[in-house]
């Protein structure tokens, strides 16, 4: 993953520097390259899973990792476009241990810079001017649309009393699976891989994304704020119908019913924002007792297995295969 | 223009129907196809200048207007993406005589549906799968980036005491010229026109955009709210440094100096939002006395002339040329 960052960051920075002021500064803050006062910083700029995948993707097609760099930059730009907008829509005040862009620079800049990163992503690919770049952009556009669909579902689910496990998985496939799928196919497409190979790689990426998101949902409730950079019980505070919650609600039994009763009350509560740590801890304990935590841990492993199996059906160099398996392993055991 | 709407609206509606709920409904409200309660409506959906241009653009390349339809849909989607986001950033509560999307459906839906329309624009073009579609998407991406740059400049200028006429023209070229330039080249590109021809058509579109925006700036101060669907003195209420304002400030003389003094006070005023009609009317009168209104009227005519001259350098069918000149004429005399 370190290689993904090292190889793609200079190109990412060069792309971001194209933005007109003050958007370049706002974006640099978001990526952790400067602090809120504009001084150089070296803050956590995210896990860079997507750039790493895009470079491996090129190698999966038998071309040098460097061929995947524009793809790595494009998917990272789309990912960060969605973070900027989602943080604002969700009212999230912290990301990667720092205040979010809308908190520091205001909502208008969060909207605007998100838009600019999204446009830049397409620009970086299309200016390659090749037929394969057009194919790559089309896949990126499809993934972006799913990303937006997923955010729409996520928001609407927060206002619904019941969300099925299937709906939740569909939402998470859109929100996380689609862009990871694009990341692991985009470098190959830029390297001339045919659609069949790209589709198989996407299958790996999609299920990797679902494994990733299952772990994210666990961290969103039981994660250590020191590691995740988010508030305690972050997803509960936002009434997120994440996998552990929907699985617990679907499980039945006393803890499940008590949880359903409490969440229905919470939805109507005007005092929800002032709930104590203990009140969130109680809800988390009910989710665990109802089996939502265990189910989600199992689900992460199931998706991990499906992702790894997809690799068996596609001809990729052994070294790349091993790296992709290692990445899937990492995604499942990560603590942040 | 009526033909532009008639030919492109079914394709636009089909594209919007692809959006996942509730984004399809929110977008349909924005386009005036349904009311806030979800009932069918036939509200003003805008002037449809861009679709009309995109169809003429195809004919300019000697292919049927229908070839330009995906381009017409794409530019209209990008235009409306920017309206959704700009209305939210600017806090505009009314557009086309109706409450704006963020007022009716909330800020999150305005962000989300804007994002979706932007992504959809690229999708509609790229799914054509041709090399020319890739070229068209690249031009649309360039235009979208300029659109976003222009909005960034517009926002930053509102917080600055002085903005030069040149800065204002650059901002308006980005905000309005770039997408109109894309509209008048995109159909031709889809029809196989070479880059030279597309660039010349863009020159017409860019200056048409500057003429359009000069008139918009006049309507933003002196427009009839019944016609424009905006509040009285709309741009003054928003402290917009539009052309009449910057030209008046640059003119010098007593009215110009008095205007500068007042606007500097306004910028610090905490009571600005409660200003009376008479206070805005006084500022408008000063702008007029300082020559800002006249200068902007002249500028609209200058840009009109440059736009029409650009057509002399490009080989387009006589009927198309006449339509483009008529469109430029309309832009300059319009009342809304």
PDB file of N, CA and C in Angstrom, chain A residues 60-98:
ATOM      1  N   UNK A  60      -1.839  -6.447 -13.101  1.00  0.00           N
ATOM      2  CA  UNK A  60      -2.690  -7.614 -13.364  1.00  0.00           C
ATOM      3  C   UNK A  60      -2.857  -7.825 -14.870  1.00  0.00           C
ATOM      4  N   UNK A  61      -2.757  -6.712 -15.625  1.00  0.00           N
ATOM      5  CA  UNK A  61      -2.877  -6.817 -17.085  1.00  0.00           C
ATOM      6  C   UNK A  61      -1.520  -7.003 -17.746  1.00  0.00           C
ATOM      7  N   UNK A  62      -0.484  -7.142 -16.919  1.00  0.00           N
ATOM      8  CA  UNK A  62       0.846  -7.390 -17.480  1.00  0.00           C
ATOM      9  C   UNK A  62       1.576  -6.151 -17.972  1.00  0.00           C
ATOM     10  N   UNK A  63       1.113  -4.971 -17.539  1.00  0.00           N
ATOM     11  CA  UNK A  63       1.829  -3.735 -17.897  1.00  0.00           C
ATOM     12  C   UNK A  63       2.421  -3.133 -16.616  1.00  0.00           C
ATOM     13  N   UNK A  64       3.406  -2.228 -16.748  1.00  0.00           N
ATOM     14  CA  UNK A  64       4.007  -1.656 -15.538  1.00  0.00           C
ATOM     15  C   UNK A  64       2.985  -0.916 -14.672  1.00  0.00           C
ATOM     16  N   UNK A  65       3.212  -0.921 -13.370  1.00  0.00           N
ATOM     17  CA  UNK A  65       2.327  -0.242 -12.417  1.00  0.00           C
ATOM     18  C   UNK A  65       2.075   1.209 -12.819  1.00  0.00           C
ATOM     19  N   UNK A  66       3.103   1.849 -13.384  1.00  0.00           N
ATOM     20  CA  UNK A  66       3.003   3.272 -13.740  1.00  0.00           C
ATOM     21  C   UNK A  66       1.844   3.564 -14.704  1.00  0.00           C
ATOM     22  N   UNK A  67       1.505   2.580 -15.534  1.00  0.00           N
ATOM     23  CA  UNK A  67       0.392   2.767 -16.481  1.00  0.00           C
ATOM     24  C   UNK A  67      -0.908   3.034 -15.726  1.00  0.00           C
ATOM     25  N   UNK A  68      -0.974   2.521 -14.498  1.00  0.00           N
ATOM     26  CA  UNK A  68      -2.183   2.692 -13.710  1.00  0.00           C
ATOM     27  C   UNK A  68      -2.273   4.015 -12.965  1.00  0.00           C
ATOM     28  N   UNK A  69      -1.198   4.820 -13.011  1.00  0.00           N
ATOM     29  CA  UNK A  69      -1.174   6.044 -12.191  1.00  0.00           C
ATOM     30  C   UNK A  69      -2.359   6.982 -12.470  1.00  0.00           C
ATOM     31  N   UNK A  70      -2.670   7.301 -13.735  1.00  0.00           N
ATOM     32  CA  UNK A  70      -3.841   8.185 -13.933  1.00  0.00           C
ATOM     33  C   UNK A  70      -5.124   7.567 -13.359  1.00  0.00           C
ATOM     34  N   UNK A  71      -5.224   6.255 -13.437  1.00  0.00           N
ATOM     35  CA  UNK A  71      -6.380   5.575 -12.844  1.00  0.00           C
ATOM     36  C   UNK A  71      -6.380   5.701 -11.328  1.00  0.00           C
ATOM     37  N   UNK A  72      -5.193   5.551 -10.742  1.00  0.00           N
ATOM     38  CA  UNK A  72      -5.056   5.685  -9.280  1.00  0.00           C
ATOM     39  C   UNK A  72      -5.476   7.083  -8.838  1.00  0.00           C
ATOM     40  N   UNK A  73      -5.015   8.070  -9.591  1.00  0.00           N
ATOM     41  CA  UNK A  73      -5.347   9.463  -9.258  1.00  0.00           C
ATOM     42  C   UNK A  73      -6.855   9.681  -9.413  1.00  0.00           C
ATOM     43  N   UNK A  74      -7.415   9.172 -10.507  1.00  0.00           N
ATOM     44  CA  UNK A  74      -8.847   9.395 -10.777  1.00  0.00           C
ATOM     45  C   UNK A  74      -9.728   8.773  -9.693  1.00  0.00           C
ATOM     46  N   UNK A  75      -9.449   7.523  -9.317  1.00  0.00           N
ATOM     47  CA  UNK A  75     -10.307   6.905  -8.292  1.00  0.00           C
ATOM     48  C   UNK A  75     -10.119   7.596  -6.937  1.00  0.00           C
ATOM     49  N   UNK A  76      -8.903   8.022  -6.644  1.00  0.00           N
ATOM     50  CA  UNK A  76      -8.671   8.719  -5.369  1.00  0.00           C
ATOM     51  C   UNK A  76      -9.400  10.066  -5.366  1.00  0.00           C
ATOM     52  N   UNK A  77      -9.440  10.721  -6.514  1.00  0.00           N
ATOM     53  CA  UNK A  77     -10.175  11.991  -6.611  1.00  0.00           C
ATOM     54  C   UNK A  77     -11.675  11.759  -6.426  1.00  0.00           C
ATOM     55  N   UNK A  78     -12.211  10.739  -7.057  1.00  0.00           N
ATOM     56  CA  UNK A  78     -13.649  10.459  -6.903  1.00  0.00           C
ATOM     57  C   UNK A  78     -13.960  10.079  -5.453  1.00  0.00           C
ATOM     58  N   UNK A  79     -13.091   9.253  -4.862  1.00  0.00           N
ATOM     59  CA  UNK A  79     -13.291   8.878  -3.460  1.00  0.00           C
ATOM     60  C   UNK A  79     -13.337  10.122  -2.567  1.00  0.00           C
ATOM     61  N   UNK A  80     -12.432  11.047  -2.793  1.00  0.00           N
ATOM     62  CA  UNK A  80     -12.369  12.222  -1.930  1.00  0.00           C
ATOM     63  C   UNK A  80     -13.463  13.239  -2.242  1.00  0.00           C
ATOM     64  N   UNK A  81     -13.902  13.287  -3.496  1.00  0.00           N
ATOM     65  CA  UNK A  81     -15.108  14.064  -3.824  1.00  0.00           C
ATOM     66  C   UNK A  81     -16.265  13.576  -2.955  1.00  0.00           C
ATOM     67  N   UNK A  82     -16.410  12.254  -2.878  1.00  0.00           N
ATOM     68  CA  UNK A  82     -17.552  11.726  -2.127  1.00  0.00           C
ATOM     69  C   UNK A  82     -17.380  11.974  -0.626  1.00  0.00           C
ATOM     70  N   UNK A  83     -16.148  11.910  -0.128  1.00  0.00           N
ATOM     71  CA  UNK A  83     -15.938  12.199   1.295  1.00  0.00           C
ATOM     72  C   UNK A  83     -16.312  13.643   1.620  1.00  0.00           C
ATOM     73  N   UNK A  84     -15.882  14.569   0.776  1.00  0.00           N
ATOM     74  CA  UNK A  84     -16.174  15.983   1.023  1.00  0.00           C
ATOM     75  C   UNK A  84     -17.677  16.229   1.088  1.00  0.00           C
ATOM     76  N   UNK A  85     -18.397  15.664   0.124  1.00  0.00           N
ATOM     77  CA  UNK A  85     -19.851  15.884   0.094  1.00  0.00           C
ATOM     78  C   UNK A  85     -20.567  15.093   1.197  1.00  0.00           C
ATOM     79  N   UNK A  86     -20.153  13.851   1.395  1.00  0.00           N
ATOM     80  CA  UNK A  86     -20.839  13.028   2.403  1.00  0.00           C
ATOM     81  C   UNK A  86     -20.651  13.611   3.800  1.00  0.00           C
ATOM     82  N   UNK A  87     -19.438  14.074   4.113  1.00  0.00           N
ATOM     83  CA  UNK A  87     -19.201  14.654   5.444  1.00  0.00           C
ATOM     84  C   UNK A  87     -20.135  15.827   5.693  1.00  0.00           C
ATOM     85  N   UNK A  88     -20.357  16.626   4.654  1.00  0.00           N
ATOM     86  CA  UNK A  88     -21.262  17.768   4.795  1.00  0.00           C
ATOM     87  C   UNK A  88     -22.710  17.292   4.954  1.00  0.00           C
ATOM     88  N   UNK A  89     -23.135  16.388   4.064  1.00  0.00           N
ATOM     89  CA  UNK A  89     -24.522  15.890   4.135  1.00  0.00           C
ATOM     90  C   UNK A  89     -24.802  15.207   5.464  1.00  0.00           C
ATOM     91  N   UNK A  90     -23.804  14.448   5.952  1.00  0.00           N
ATOM     92  CA  UNK A  90     -23.995  13.681   7.189  1.00  0.00           C
ATOM     93  C   UNK A  90     -23.731  14.524   8.438  1.00  0.00           C
ATOM     94  N   UNK A  91     -23.195  15.732   8.250  1.00  0.00           N
ATOM     95  CA  UNK A  91     -22.842  16.564   9.399  1.00  0.00           C
ATOM     96  C   UNK A  91     -21.644  16.039  10.176  1.00  0.00           C
ATOM     97  N   UNK A  92     -20.806  15.222   9.538  1.00  0.00           N
ATOM     98  CA  UNK A  92     -19.611  14.704  10.226  1.00  0.00           C
ATOM     99  C   UNK A  92     -18.580  15.815  10.427  1.00  0.00           C
ATOM    100  N   UNK A  93     -18.140  15.961  11.673  1.00  0.00           N
ATOM    101  CA  UNK A  93     -17.230  17.058  11.980  1.00  0.00           C
ATOM    102  C   UNK A  93     -15.763  16.644  11.975  1.00  0.00           C
ATOM    103  N   UNK A  94     -15.530  15.328  12.018  1.00  0.00           N
ATOM    104  CA  UNK A  94     -14.144  14.851  12.088  1.00  0.00           C
ATOM    105  C   UNK A  94     -13.894  13.785  11.032  1.00  0.00           C
ATOM    106  N   UNK A  95     -12.723  13.860  10.433  1.00  0.00           N
ATOM    107  CA  UNK A  95     -12.256  12.814   9.526  1.00  0.00           C
ATOM    108  C   UNK A  95     -10.752  12.755   9.650  1.00  0.00           C
ATOM    109  N   UNK A  96     -10.228  11.544   9.747  1.00  0.00           N
ATOM    110  CA  UNK A  96      -8.769  11.378   9.847  1.00  0.00           C
ATOM    111  C   UNK A  96      -8.184  12.271  10.939  1.00  0.00           C
ATOM    112  N   UNK A  97      -8.846  12.290  12.105  1.00  0.00           N
ATOM    113  CA  UNK A  97      -8.370  13.018  13.289  1.00  0.00           C
ATOM    114  C   UNK A  97      -8.361  14.533  13.135  1.00  0.00           C
ATOM    115  N   UNK A  98      -9.006  15.069  12.091  1.00  0.00           N
ATOM    116  CA  UNK A  98      -8.993  16.517  11.906  1.00  0.00           C
ATOM    117  C   UNK A  98     -10.415  16.983  11.603  1.00  0.00           C
TER     118      UNK A  98
END
